N, CA, C and O atoms as a Tinker XYZ file with bonds, in Angstrom:
   420  protein
     1  N     24.451000  -24.817000  -28.793000    73     2
     2  CA    24.266000  -24.383000  -27.434000    64     1     3
     3  C     22.906000  -24.854000  -26.935000    63     2     4     5
     4  O     21.994000  -25.150000  -27.708000    81     3
     5  N     22.810000  -24.911000  -25.597000    73     3     6
     6  CA    21.595000  -25.407000  -24.961000    64     5     7
     7  C     21.253000  -24.548000  -23.756000    63     6     8     9
     8  O     22.117000  -23.900000  -23.164000    81     7
     9  N     19.987000  -24.558000  -23.412000    73     7    10
    10  CA    19.550000  -23.951000  -22.164000    64     9    11
    11  C     18.855000  -25.014000  -21.334000    63    10    12    13
    12  O     18.224000  -25.929000  -21.862000    81    11
    13  N     18.983000  -24.874000  -20.042000    73    11    14
    14  CA    18.152000  -25.642000  -19.125000    64    13    15
    15  C     17.481000  -24.609000  -18.225000    63    14    16    17
    16  O     18.143000  -23.880000  -17.485000    81    15
    17  N     16.163000  -24.564000  -18.307000    73    15    18
    18  CA    15.393000  -23.594000  -17.537000    64    17    19
    19  C     14.680000  -24.329000  -16.417000    63    18    20    21
    20  O     13.904000  -25.255000  -16.658000    81    19
    21  N     14.951000  -23.908000  -15.197000    73    19    22
    22  CA    14.379000  -24.502000  -14.001000    64    21    23
    23  C     13.420000  -23.474000  -13.404000    63    22    24    25
    24  O     13.854000  -22.469000  -12.843000    81    23
    25  N     12.121000  -23.727000  -13.527000    73    23    26
    26  CA    11.097000  -22.832000  -12.996000    64    25    27
    27  C     10.470000  -23.511000  -11.785000    63    26    28    29
    28  O     10.128000  -24.693000  -11.829000    81    27
    29  N     10.322000  -22.744000  -10.698000    73    27    30
    30  CA     9.823000  -23.376000   -9.472000    64    29    31
    31  C      9.033000  -22.395000   -8.615000    63    30    32    33
    32  O      9.159000  -21.176000   -8.728000    81    31
    33  N      8.211000  -22.990000   -7.753000    73    31    34
    34  CA     7.505000  -22.259000   -6.701000    64    33    35
    35  C      8.190000  -22.645000   -5.402000    63    34    36    37
    36  O      8.194000  -23.813000   -5.015000    81    35
    37  N      8.765000  -21.663000   -4.736000    73    35    38
    38  CA     9.526000  -22.003000   -3.537000    64    37    39
    39  C      8.622000  -22.158000   -2.328000    63    38    40    41
    40  O      7.551000  -21.561000   -2.222000    81    39
    41  N      9.108000  -22.980000   -1.436000    73    39    42
    42  CA     8.469000  -23.159000   -0.140000    64    41    43
    43  C      9.428000  -22.562000    0.881000    63    42    44    45
    44  O      9.792000  -21.393000    0.760000    81    43
    45  N      9.837000  -23.311000    1.859000    73    43    46
    46  CA    10.780000  -22.830000    2.874000    64    45    47
    47  C     12.176000  -23.357000    2.588000    63    46    48    49
    48  O     12.377000  -24.564000    2.452000    81    47
    49  N     13.135000  -22.452000    2.498000    73    47    50
    50  CA    14.530000  -22.836000    2.296000    64    49    51
    51  C     15.223000  -22.868000    3.653000    63    50    52    53
    52  O     15.103000  -21.931000    4.443000    81    51
    53  N     15.946000  -23.951000    3.917000    73    51    54
    54  CA    16.686000  -24.078000    5.166000    64    53    55
    55  C     18.188000  -24.076000    4.870000    63    54    56    57
    56  O     18.602000  -23.901000    3.724000    81    55
    57  N     18.995000  -24.272000    5.911000    73    55    58
    58  CA    20.451000  -24.257000    5.739000    64    57    59
    59  C     20.919000  -25.356000    4.791000    63    58    60    61
    60  O     21.848000  -25.144000    4.011000    81    59
    61  N     20.287000  -26.528000    4.849000    73    59    62
    62  CA    20.673000  -27.624000    3.959000    64    61    63
    63  C     20.419000  -27.250000    2.499000    63    62    64    65
    64  O     21.236000  -27.549000    1.628000    81    63
    65  N     19.291000  -26.599000    2.237000    73    63    66
    66  CA    19.009000  -26.159000    0.874000    64    65    67
    67  C     20.100000  -25.211000    0.382000    63    66    68    69
    68  O     20.663000  -25.404000   -0.696000    81    67
    69  N     20.389000  -24.190000    1.180000    73    67    70
    70  CA    21.375000  -23.190000    0.754000    64    69    71
    71  C     22.751000  -23.812000    0.539000    63    70    72    73
    72  O     23.457000  -23.436000   -0.397000    81    71
    73  N     23.138000  -24.750000    1.385000    73    71    74
    74  CA    24.439000  -25.416000    1.225000    64    73    75
    75  C     24.465000  -26.235000   -0.066000    63    74    76    77
    76  O     25.425000  -26.154000   -0.832000    81    75
    77  N     23.427000  -27.012000   -0.306000    73    75    78
    78  CA    23.370000  -27.851000   -1.502000    64    77    79
    79  C     23.268000  -26.990000   -2.760000    63    78    80    81
    80  O     23.891000  -27.300000   -3.775000    81    79
    81  N     22.494000  -25.927000   -2.699000    73    79    82
    82  CA    22.367000  -25.010000   -3.839000    64    81    83
    83  C     23.722000  -24.385000   -4.170000    63    82    84    85
    84  O     24.060000  -24.234000   -5.344000    81    83
    85  N     24.487000  -24.029000   -3.170000    73    83    86
    86  CA    25.812000  -23.454000   -3.377000    64    85    87
    87  C     26.759000  -24.476000   -4.014000    63    86    88    89
    88  O     27.520000  -24.137000   -4.920000    81    87
    89  N     26.712000  -25.716000   -3.543000    73    87    90
    90  CA    27.548000  -26.772000   -4.123000    64    89    91
    91  C     27.223000  -26.952000   -5.607000    63    90    92    93
    92  O     28.126000  -27.050000   -6.437000    81    91
    93  N     25.943000  -26.995000   -5.933000    73    91    94
    94  CA    25.527000  -27.196000   -7.328000    64    93    95
    95  C     25.926000  -25.998000   -8.190000    63    94    96    97
    96  O     26.362000  -26.174000   -9.327000    81    95
    97  N     25.782000  -24.790000   -7.660000    73    95    98
    98  CA    26.171000  -23.597000   -8.423000    64    97    99
    99  C     27.667000  -23.608000   -8.721000    63    98   100   101
   100  O     28.075000  -23.333000   -9.849000    81    99
   101  N     28.489000  -23.923000   -7.718000    73    99   102
   102  CA    29.952000  -23.983000   -7.926000    64   101   103
   103  C     30.311000  -25.110000   -8.890000    63   102   104   105
   104  O     31.206000  -24.961000   -9.722000    81   103
   105  N     29.612000  -26.234000   -8.777000    73   103   106
   106  CA    29.849000  -27.353000   -9.677000    64   105   107
   107  C     29.551000  -26.957000  -11.120000    63   106   108   109
   108  O     30.361000  -27.201000  -12.013000    81   107
   109  N     28.382000  -26.342000  -11.349000    73   107   110
   110  CA    28.006000  -25.922000  -12.705000    64   109   111
   111  C     29.073000  -25.002000  -13.285000    63   110   112   113
   112  O     29.490000  -25.178000  -14.430000    81   111
   113  N     29.514000  -24.026000  -12.505000    73   111   114
   114  CA    30.514000  -23.068000  -12.985000    64   113   115
   115  C     31.846000  -23.735000  -13.331000    63   114   116   117
   116  O     32.607000  -23.220000  -14.149000    81   115
   117  N     32.123000  -24.880000  -12.706000    73   115   118
   118  CA    33.403000  -25.564000  -12.932000    64   117   119
   119  C     33.388000  -26.484000  -14.154000    63   118   120   121
   120  O     34.442000  -26.950000  -14.587000    81   119
   121  N     32.220000  -26.745000  -14.706000    73   119   122
   122  CA    32.108000  -27.675000  -15.829000    64   121   123
   123  C     32.477000  -26.957000  -17.131000    63   122   124   125
   124  O     31.875000  -25.937000  -17.467000    81   123
   125  N     33.463000  -27.485000  -17.864000    73   123   126
   126  CA    33.764000  -26.895000  -19.173000    64   125   127
   127  C     32.503000  -26.967000  -20.057000    63   126   128   129
   128  O     31.894000  -28.028000  -20.199000    81   127
   129  N     32.138000  -25.857000  -20.628000    73   127   130
   130  CA    30.917000  -25.801000  -21.426000    64   129   131
   131  C     29.795000  -25.046000  -20.748000    63   130   132   133
   132  O     28.781000  -24.754000  -21.382000    81   131
   133  N     29.953000  -24.717000  -19.460000    73   131   134
   134  CA    28.984000  -23.859000  -18.772000    64   133   135
   135  C     29.223000  -22.429000  -19.233000    63   134   136   137
   136  O     30.352000  -21.942000  -19.158000    81   135
   137  N     28.187000  -21.746000  -19.709000    73   135   138
   138  CA    28.338000  -20.403000  -20.276000    64   137   139
   139  C     27.792000  -19.292000  -19.383000    63   138   140   141
   140  O     28.136000  -18.126000  -19.574000    81   139
   141  N     26.955000  -19.632000  -18.422000    73   139   142
   142  CA    26.398000  -18.624000  -17.522000    64   141   143
   143  C     24.942000  -18.891000  -17.228000    63   142   144   145
   144  O     24.375000  -19.900000  -17.650000    81   143
   145  N     24.347000  -17.967000  -16.496000    73   143   146
   146  CA    22.946000  -18.138000  -16.113000    64   145   147
   147  C     22.271000  -16.795000  -15.880000    63   146   148   149
   148  O     22.923000  -15.762000  -15.728000    81   147
   149  N     20.952000  -16.846000  -15.859000    73   147   150
   150  CA    20.102000  -15.704000  -15.533000    64   149   151
   151  C     18.981000  -16.201000  -14.632000    63   150   152   153
   152  O     18.609000  -17.374000  -14.680000    81   151
   153  N     18.448000  -15.308000  -13.816000    73   151   154
   154  CA    17.313000  -15.645000  -12.966000    64   153   155
   155  C     16.210000  -14.616000  -13.144000    63   154   156   157
   156  O     16.473000  -13.425000  -13.306000    81   155
   157  N     14.978000  -15.090000  -13.111000    73   155   158
   158  CA    13.809000  -14.235000  -13.265000    64   157   159
   159  C     12.778000  -14.611000  -12.227000    63   158   160   161
   160  O     12.620000  -15.784000  -11.888000    81   159
   161  N     12.077000  -13.614000  -11.725000    73   159   162
   162  CA    10.982000  -13.875000  -10.798000    64   161   163
   163  C      9.736000  -13.144000  -11.289000    63   162   164   165
   164  O      9.802000  -11.977000  -11.675000    81   163
   165  N      8.606000  -13.838000  -11.271000    73   163   166
   166  CA     7.334000  -13.249000  -11.651000    64   165   167
   167  C      6.615000  -12.840000  -10.366000    63   166   168   169
   168  O      6.138000  -13.708000   -9.635000    81   167
   169  N      6.525000  -11.550000  -10.074000    73   167   170
   170  CA     5.907000  -11.123000   -8.819000    64   169   171
   171  C      4.416000  -11.465000   -8.728000    63   170   172   173
   172  O      3.878000  -11.583000   -7.628000    81   171
   173  N      3.755000  -11.623000   -9.859000    73   171   174
   174  CA     2.323000  -11.965000   -9.837000    64   173   175
   175  C      2.083000  -13.408000   -9.421000    63   174   176   177
   176  O      1.133000  -13.694000   -8.693000    81   175
   177  N      2.945000  -14.325000   -9.881000    73   175   178
   178  CA     2.748000  -15.745000   -9.570000    64   177   179
   179  C      3.685000  -16.241000   -8.474000    63   178   180   181
   180  O      3.435000  -17.282000   -7.866000    81   179
   181  N      4.760000  -15.505000   -8.222000    73   179   182
   182  CA     5.763000  -15.952000   -7.259000    64   181   183
   183  C      6.716000  -16.980000   -7.834000    63   182   184   185
   184  O      7.599000  -17.461000   -7.123000    81   183
   185  N      6.561000  -17.331000   -9.112000    73   183   186
   186  CA     7.440000  -18.326000   -9.721000    64   185   187
   187  C      8.802000  -17.716000  -10.026000    63   186   188   189
   188  O      8.917000  -16.539000  -10.366000    81   187
   189  N      9.823000  -18.545000   -9.894000    73   187   190
   190  CA    11.202000  -18.148000  -10.171000    64   189   191
   191  C     11.720000  -19.044000  -11.283000    63   190   192   193
   192  O     11.480000  -20.251000  -11.272000    81   191
   193  N     12.437000  -18.454000  -12.253000    73   191   194
   194  CA    13.062000  -19.230000  -13.329000    64   193   195
   195  C     14.555000  -18.952000  -13.333000    63   194   196   197
   196  O     14.988000  -17.800000  -13.332000    81   195
   197  N     15.325000  -20.013000  -13.340000    73   195   198
   198  CA    16.771000  -19.930000  -13.521000    64   197   199
   199  C     17.076000  -20.537000  -14.880000    63   198   200   201
   200  O     16.738000  -21.691000  -15.144000    81   199
   201  N     17.719000  -19.750000  -15.747000    73   199   202
   202  CA    18.078000  -20.206000  -17.085000    64   201   203
   203  C     19.591000  -20.395000  -17.116000    63   202   204   205
   204  O     20.354000  -19.452000  -16.907000    81   203
   205  N     20.009000  -21.627000  -17.380000    73   203   206
   206  CA    21.433000  -21.965000  -17.456000    64   205   207
   207  C     21.791000  -22.198000  -18.915000    63   206   208   209
   208  O     21.040000  -22.840000  -19.650000    81   207
   209  N     22.938000  -21.676000  -19.332000    73   207   210
   210  CA    23.387000  -21.778000  -20.715000    64   209   211
   211  C     24.586000  -22.716000  -20.800000    63   210   212   213
   212  O     25.511000  -22.640000  -19.991000    81   211
   213  N     24.554000  -23.605000  -21.797000    73   211   214
   214  CA    25.573000  -24.651000  -21.956000    64   213   215
   215  C     26.062000  -24.696000  -23.394000    63   214   216   217
   216  O     25.276000  -24.550000  -24.330000    81   215
   217  N     27.343000  -24.896000  -23.563000    73   215   218
   218  CA    27.914000  -25.023000  -24.900000    64   217   219
   219  C     27.518000  -26.345000  -25.542000    63   218   220   221
   220  O     27.258000  -26.399000  -26.744000    81   219
   221  N     27.471000  -27.420000  -24.740000    73   219   222
   222  CA    27.144000  -28.747000  -25.262000    64   221   223
   223  C     26.145000  -29.462000  -24.358000    63   222   224   225
   224  O     26.013000  -29.141000  -23.178000    81   223
   225  N     25.456000  -30.421000  -24.926000    73   223   226
   226  CA    24.559000  -31.268000  -24.141000    64   225   227
   227  C     25.363000  -32.105000  -23.144000    63   226   228   229
   228  O     24.883000  -32.392000  -22.047000    81   227
   229  N     26.572000  -32.494000  -23.518000    73   227   230
   230  CA    27.417000  -33.288000  -22.625000    64   229   231
   231  C     27.747000  -32.512000  -21.349000    63   230   232   233
   232  O     27.780000  -33.087000  -20.261000    81   231
   233  N     27.990000  -31.216000  -21.483000    73   231   234
   234  CA    28.268000  -30.387000  -20.311000    64   233   235
   235  C     27.053000  -30.348000  -19.391000    63   234   236   237
   236  O     27.187000  -30.493000  -18.176000    81   235
   237  N     25.883000  -30.153000  -19.962000    73   235   238
   238  CA    24.644000  -30.156000  -19.183000    64   237   239
   239  C     24.438000  -31.515000  -18.519000    63   238   240   241
   240  O     24.072000  -31.581000  -17.346000    81   239
   241  N     24.668000  -32.591000  -19.256000    73   239   242
   242  CA    24.492000  -33.940000  -18.708000    64   241   243
   243  C     25.448000  -34.205000  -17.545000    63   242   244   245
   244  O     25.121000  -34.949000  -16.620000    81   243
   245  N     26.634000  -33.587000  -17.600000    73   243   246
   246  CA    27.588000  -33.760000  -16.497000    64   245   247
   247  C     26.999000  -33.215000  -15.195000    63   246   248   249
   248  O     27.145000  -33.831000  -14.140000    81   247
   249  N     26.341000  -32.072000  -15.270000    73   247   250
   250  CA    25.697000  -31.523000  -14.077000    64   249   251
   251  C     24.527000  -32.396000  -13.647000    63   250   252   253
   252  O     24.400000  -32.730000  -12.469000    81   251
   253  N     23.680000  -32.763000  -14.589000    73   251   254
   254  CA    22.488000  -33.547000  -14.266000    64   253   255
   255  C     22.842000  -34.870000  -13.592000    63   254   256   257
   256  O     22.127000  -35.324000  -12.699000    81   255
   257  N     23.940000  -35.486000  -14.015000    73   255   258
   258  CA    24.328000  -36.783000  -13.471000    64   257   259
   259  C     25.172000  -36.725000  -12.218000    63   258   260   261
   260  O     25.510000  -37.767000  -11.656000    81   259
   261  N     25.520000  -35.534000  -11.765000    73   259   262
   262  CA    26.375000  -35.403000  -10.580000    64   261   263
   263  C     25.587000  -35.772000   -9.316000    63   262   264   265
   264  O     24.406000  -35.442000   -9.212000    81   263
   265  N     26.227000  -36.452000   -8.354000    73   263   266
   266  CA    25.526000  -36.856000   -7.119000    64   265   267
   267  C     24.870000  -35.704000   -6.358000    63   266   268   269
   268  O     23.802000  -35.898000   -5.778000    81   267
   269  N     25.468000  -34.519000   -6.341000    73   267   270
   270  CA    24.858000  -33.384000   -5.637000    64   269   271
   271  C     23.554000  -32.965000   -6.305000    63   270   272   273
   272  O     22.586000  -32.633000   -5.622000    81   271
   273  N     23.524000  -32.979000   -7.633000    73   271   274
   274  CA    22.295000  -32.620000   -8.353000    64   273   275
   275  C     21.226000  -33.682000   -8.132000    63   274   276   277
   276  O     20.052000  -33.362000   -7.949000    81   275
   277  N     21.632000  -34.930000   -8.150000    73   275   278
   278  CA    20.684000  -36.030000   -7.907000    64   277   279
   279  C     20.104000  -35.927000   -6.497000    63   278   280   281
   280  O     18.908000  -36.141000   -6.303000    81   279
   281  N     20.944000  -35.600000   -5.510000    73   279   282
   282  CA    20.476000  -35.446000   -4.124000    64   281   283
   283  C     19.465000  -34.305000   -4.020000    63   282   284   285
   284  O     18.448000  -34.435000   -3.339000    81   283
   285  N     19.743000  -33.192000   -4.692000    73   283   286
   286  CA    18.817000  -32.062000   -4.652000    64   285   287
   287  C     17.478000  -32.435000   -5.277000    63   286   288   289
   288  O     16.422000  -32.074000   -4.757000    81   287
   289  N     17.525000  -33.152000   -6.380000    73   287   290
   290  CA    16.286000  -33.564000   -7.046000    64   289   291
   291  C     15.469000  -34.496000   -6.141000    63   290   292   293
   292  O     14.242000  -34.404000   -6.102000    81   291
   293  N     16.142000  -35.380000   -5.424000    73   291   294
   294  CA    15.449000  -36.312000   -4.530000    64   293   295
   295  C     14.801000  -35.597000   -3.345000    63   294   296   297
   296  O     13.790000  -36.064000   -2.820000    81   295
   297  N     15.372000  -34.474000   -2.922000    73   295   298
   298  CA    14.879000  -33.747000   -1.743000    64   297   299
   299  C     14.051000  -32.516000   -2.094000    63   298   300   301
   300  O     13.613000  -31.803000   -1.191000    81   299
   301  N     13.826000  -32.249000   -3.366000    73   299   302
   302  CA    13.188000  -31.001000   -3.783000    64   301   303
   303  C     11.844000  -30.737000   -3.116000    63   302   304   305
   304  O     11.501000  -29.578000   -2.883000    81   303
   305  N     11.081000  -31.765000   -2.805000    73   303   306
   306  CA     9.751000  -31.575000   -2.223000    64   305   307
   307  C      9.817000  -30.905000   -0.848000    63   306   308   309
   308  O      8.826000  -30.338000   -0.388000    81   307
   309  N     10.973000  -30.970000   -0.193000    73   307   310
   310  CA    11.140000  -30.304000    1.104000    64   309   311
   311  C     11.182000  -28.790000    0.946000    63   310   312   313
   312  O     10.798000  -28.060000    1.860000    81   311
   313  N     11.650000  -28.310000   -0.215000    73   311   314
   314  CA    11.917000  -26.883000   -0.397000    64   313   315
   315  C     11.068000  -26.221000   -1.475000    63   314   316   317
   316  O     11.001000  -24.993000   -1.545000    81   315
   317  N     10.429000  -27.014000   -2.305000    73   315   318
   318  CA     9.673000  -26.461000   -3.425000    64   317   319
   319  C      8.219000  -26.912000   -3.376000    63   318   320   321
   320  O      7.903000  -28.006000   -2.908000    81   319
   321  N      7.347000  -26.047000   -3.868000    73   319   322
   322  CA     5.928000  -26.397000   -3.994000    64   321   323
   323  C      5.652000  -27.036000   -5.346000    63   322   324   325
   324  O      4.573000  -27.585000   -5.569000    81   323
   325  N      6.618000  -26.966000   -6.243000    73   323   326
   326  CA     6.502000  -27.559000   -7.566000    64   325   327
   327  C      7.579000  -26.993000   -8.467000    63   326   328   329
   328  O      8.141000  -25.931000   -8.198000    81   327
   329  N      7.862000  -27.723000   -9.551000    73   327   330
   330  CA     8.885000  -27.250000  -10.488000    64   329   331
   331  C      8.633000  -27.792000  -11.884000    63   330   332   333
   332  O      7.877000  -28.744000  -12.081000    81   331
   333  N      9.285000  -27.159000  -12.839000    73   331   334
   334  CA     9.257000  -27.578000  -14.234000    64   333   335
   335  C     10.642000  -27.313000  -14.821000    63   334   336   337
   336  O     11.242000  -26.270000  -14.559000    81   335
   337  N     11.146000  -28.250000  -15.608000    73   335   338
   338  CA    12.429000  -28.084000  -16.280000    64   337   339
   339  C     12.191000  -28.138000  -17.788000    63   338   340   341
   340  O     11.484000  -29.013000  -18.287000    81   339
   341  N     12.791000  -27.191000  -18.500000    73   339   342
   342  CA    12.727000  -27.176000  -19.960000    64   341   343
   343  C     14.163000  -27.142000  -20.472000    63   342   344   345
   344  O     14.931000  -26.245000  -20.125000    81   343
   345  N     14.514000  -28.107000  -21.286000    73   343   346
   346  CA    15.833000  -28.138000  -21.921000    64   345   347
   347  C     15.615000  -27.868000  -23.401000    63   346   348   349
   348  O     14.813000  -28.532000  -24.057000    81   347
   349  N     16.347000  -26.876000  -23.918000    73   347   350
   350  CA    16.146000  -26.456000  -25.301000    64   349   351
   351  C     17.476000  -26.208000  -25.995000    63   350   352   353
   352  O     18.475000  -25.879000  -25.356000    81   351
   353  N     17.472000  -26.370000  -27.290000    73   351   354
   354  CA    18.640000  -26.050000  -28.102000    64   353   355
   355  C     18.497000  -24.605000  -28.592000    63   354   356   357
   356  O     17.439000  -24.202000  -29.075000    81   355
   357  N     19.573000  -23.841000  -28.458000    73   355   358
   358  CA    19.570000  -22.445000  -28.899000    64   357   359
   359  C     19.818000  -22.426000  -30.397000    63   358   360   361
   360  O     20.830000  -22.936000  -30.877000    81   359
   361  N     18.897000  -21.841000  -31.121000    73   359   362
   362  CA    19.007000  -21.750000  -32.570000    64   361   363
   363  C     19.750000  -20.484000  -32.973000    63   362   364   365
   364  O     20.551000  -20.493000  -33.908000    81   363
   365  N     19.478000  -19.396000  -32.259000    73   363   366
   366  CA    20.114000  -18.121000  -32.593000    64   365   367
   367  C     20.069000  -17.230000  -31.366000    63   366   368   369
   368  O     19.162000  -17.338000  -30.542000    81   367
   369  N     21.039000  -16.360000  -31.251000    73   367   370
   370  CA    21.073000  -15.385000  -30.169000    64   369   371
   371  C     21.670000  -14.094000  -30.716000    63   370   372   373
   372  O     22.723000  -14.116000  -31.352000    81   371
   373  N     21.010000  -12.987000  -30.475000    73   371   374
   374  CA    21.539000  -11.706000  -30.935000    64   373   375
   375  C     20.989000  -10.584000  -30.063000    63   374   376   377
   376  O     20.015000  -10.777000  -29.336000    81   375
   377  N     21.600000   -9.437000  -30.135000    73   375   378
   378  CA    21.152000   -8.254000  -29.413000    64   377   379
   379  C     21.943000   -7.046000  -29.880000    63   378   380   381
   380  O     22.772000   -7.148000  -30.784000    81   379
   381  N     21.688000   -5.911000  -29.265000    73   379   382
   382  CA    22.381000   -4.695000  -29.662000    64   381   383
   383  C     23.593000   -4.395000  -28.796000    63   382   384   385
   384  O     24.250000   -3.372000  -28.985000    81   383
   385  N     23.901000   -5.283000  -27.837000    73   383   386
   386  CA    25.048000   -5.086000  -26.967000    64   385   387
   387  C     24.767000   -4.162000  -25.794000    63   386   388   389
   388  O     25.667000   -3.872000  -25.006000    81   387
   389  N     23.535000   -3.698000  -25.669000    73   387   390
   390  CA    23.184000   -2.757000  -24.602000    64   389   391
   391  C     23.025000   -3.368000  -23.232000    63   390   392   393
   392  O     23.010000   -2.653000  -22.230000    81   391
   393  N     22.905000   -4.699000  -23.173000    73   391   394
   394  CA    22.798000   -5.371000  -21.876000    64   393   395
   395  C     23.787000   -6.535000  -21.839000    63   394   396   397
   396  O     24.168000   -7.088000  -22.871000    81   395
   397  N     24.176000   -6.877000  -20.657000    73   395   398
   398  CA    25.050000   -8.023000  -20.465000    64   397   399
   399  C     24.222000   -9.306000  -20.581000    63   398   400   401
   400  O     23.100000   -9.373000  -20.080000    81   399
   401  N     24.775000  -10.309000  -21.238000    73   399   402
   402  CA    24.085000  -11.596000  -21.388000    64   401   403
   403  C     25.116000  -12.693000  -21.532000    63   402   404   405
   404  O     26.146000  -12.477000  -22.172000    81   403
   405  N     24.875000  -13.872000  -20.956000    73   403   406
   406  CA    25.854000  -14.963000  -21.050000    64   405   407
   407  C     26.219000  -15.368000  -22.476000    63   406   408   409
   408  O     27.310000  -15.894000  -22.694000    81   407
   409  N     25.350000  -15.143000  -23.440000    73   407   410
   410  CA    25.624000  -15.535000  -24.824000    64   409   411
   411  C     26.003000  -14.354000  -25.712000    63   410   412   413
   412  O     26.035000  -14.497000  -26.934000    81   411
   413  N     26.286000  -13.213000  -25.139000    73   411   414
   414  CA    26.535000  -12.000000  -25.911000    64   413   415
   415  C     27.921000  -11.963000  -26.561000    63   414   416   417
   416  O     28.253000  -10.980000  -27.224000    81   415
   417  N     28.720000  -12.988000  -26.392000    73   415   418
   418  CA    30.071000  -12.971000  -26.979000    64   417   419
   419  C     29.985000  -13.147000  -28.447000    63   418   420
   420  O     31.011000  -13.162000  -29.128000    81   419
């Protein structure tokens, strides 16, 4: 399994951003191997992190190579003050079952 974590400082979101973000979200959900996502916001820094979970690297690559994702990456400076992406392989995941999590199966 893999994660792709997208951390960003937002600027102004317009209708085009919301439309493109919705297309990418629906696309990700439609890709076999997409396992779910979580979002976090740090109120002290204003940074937002979206963590996406993938069964395979190929599934993640399908999203990354899609024209809608490429278009968003090309236009990101219009909507973001900066961003960082971290792609990692999940070595282990466990919990007590007390909270819902995309990898809790």
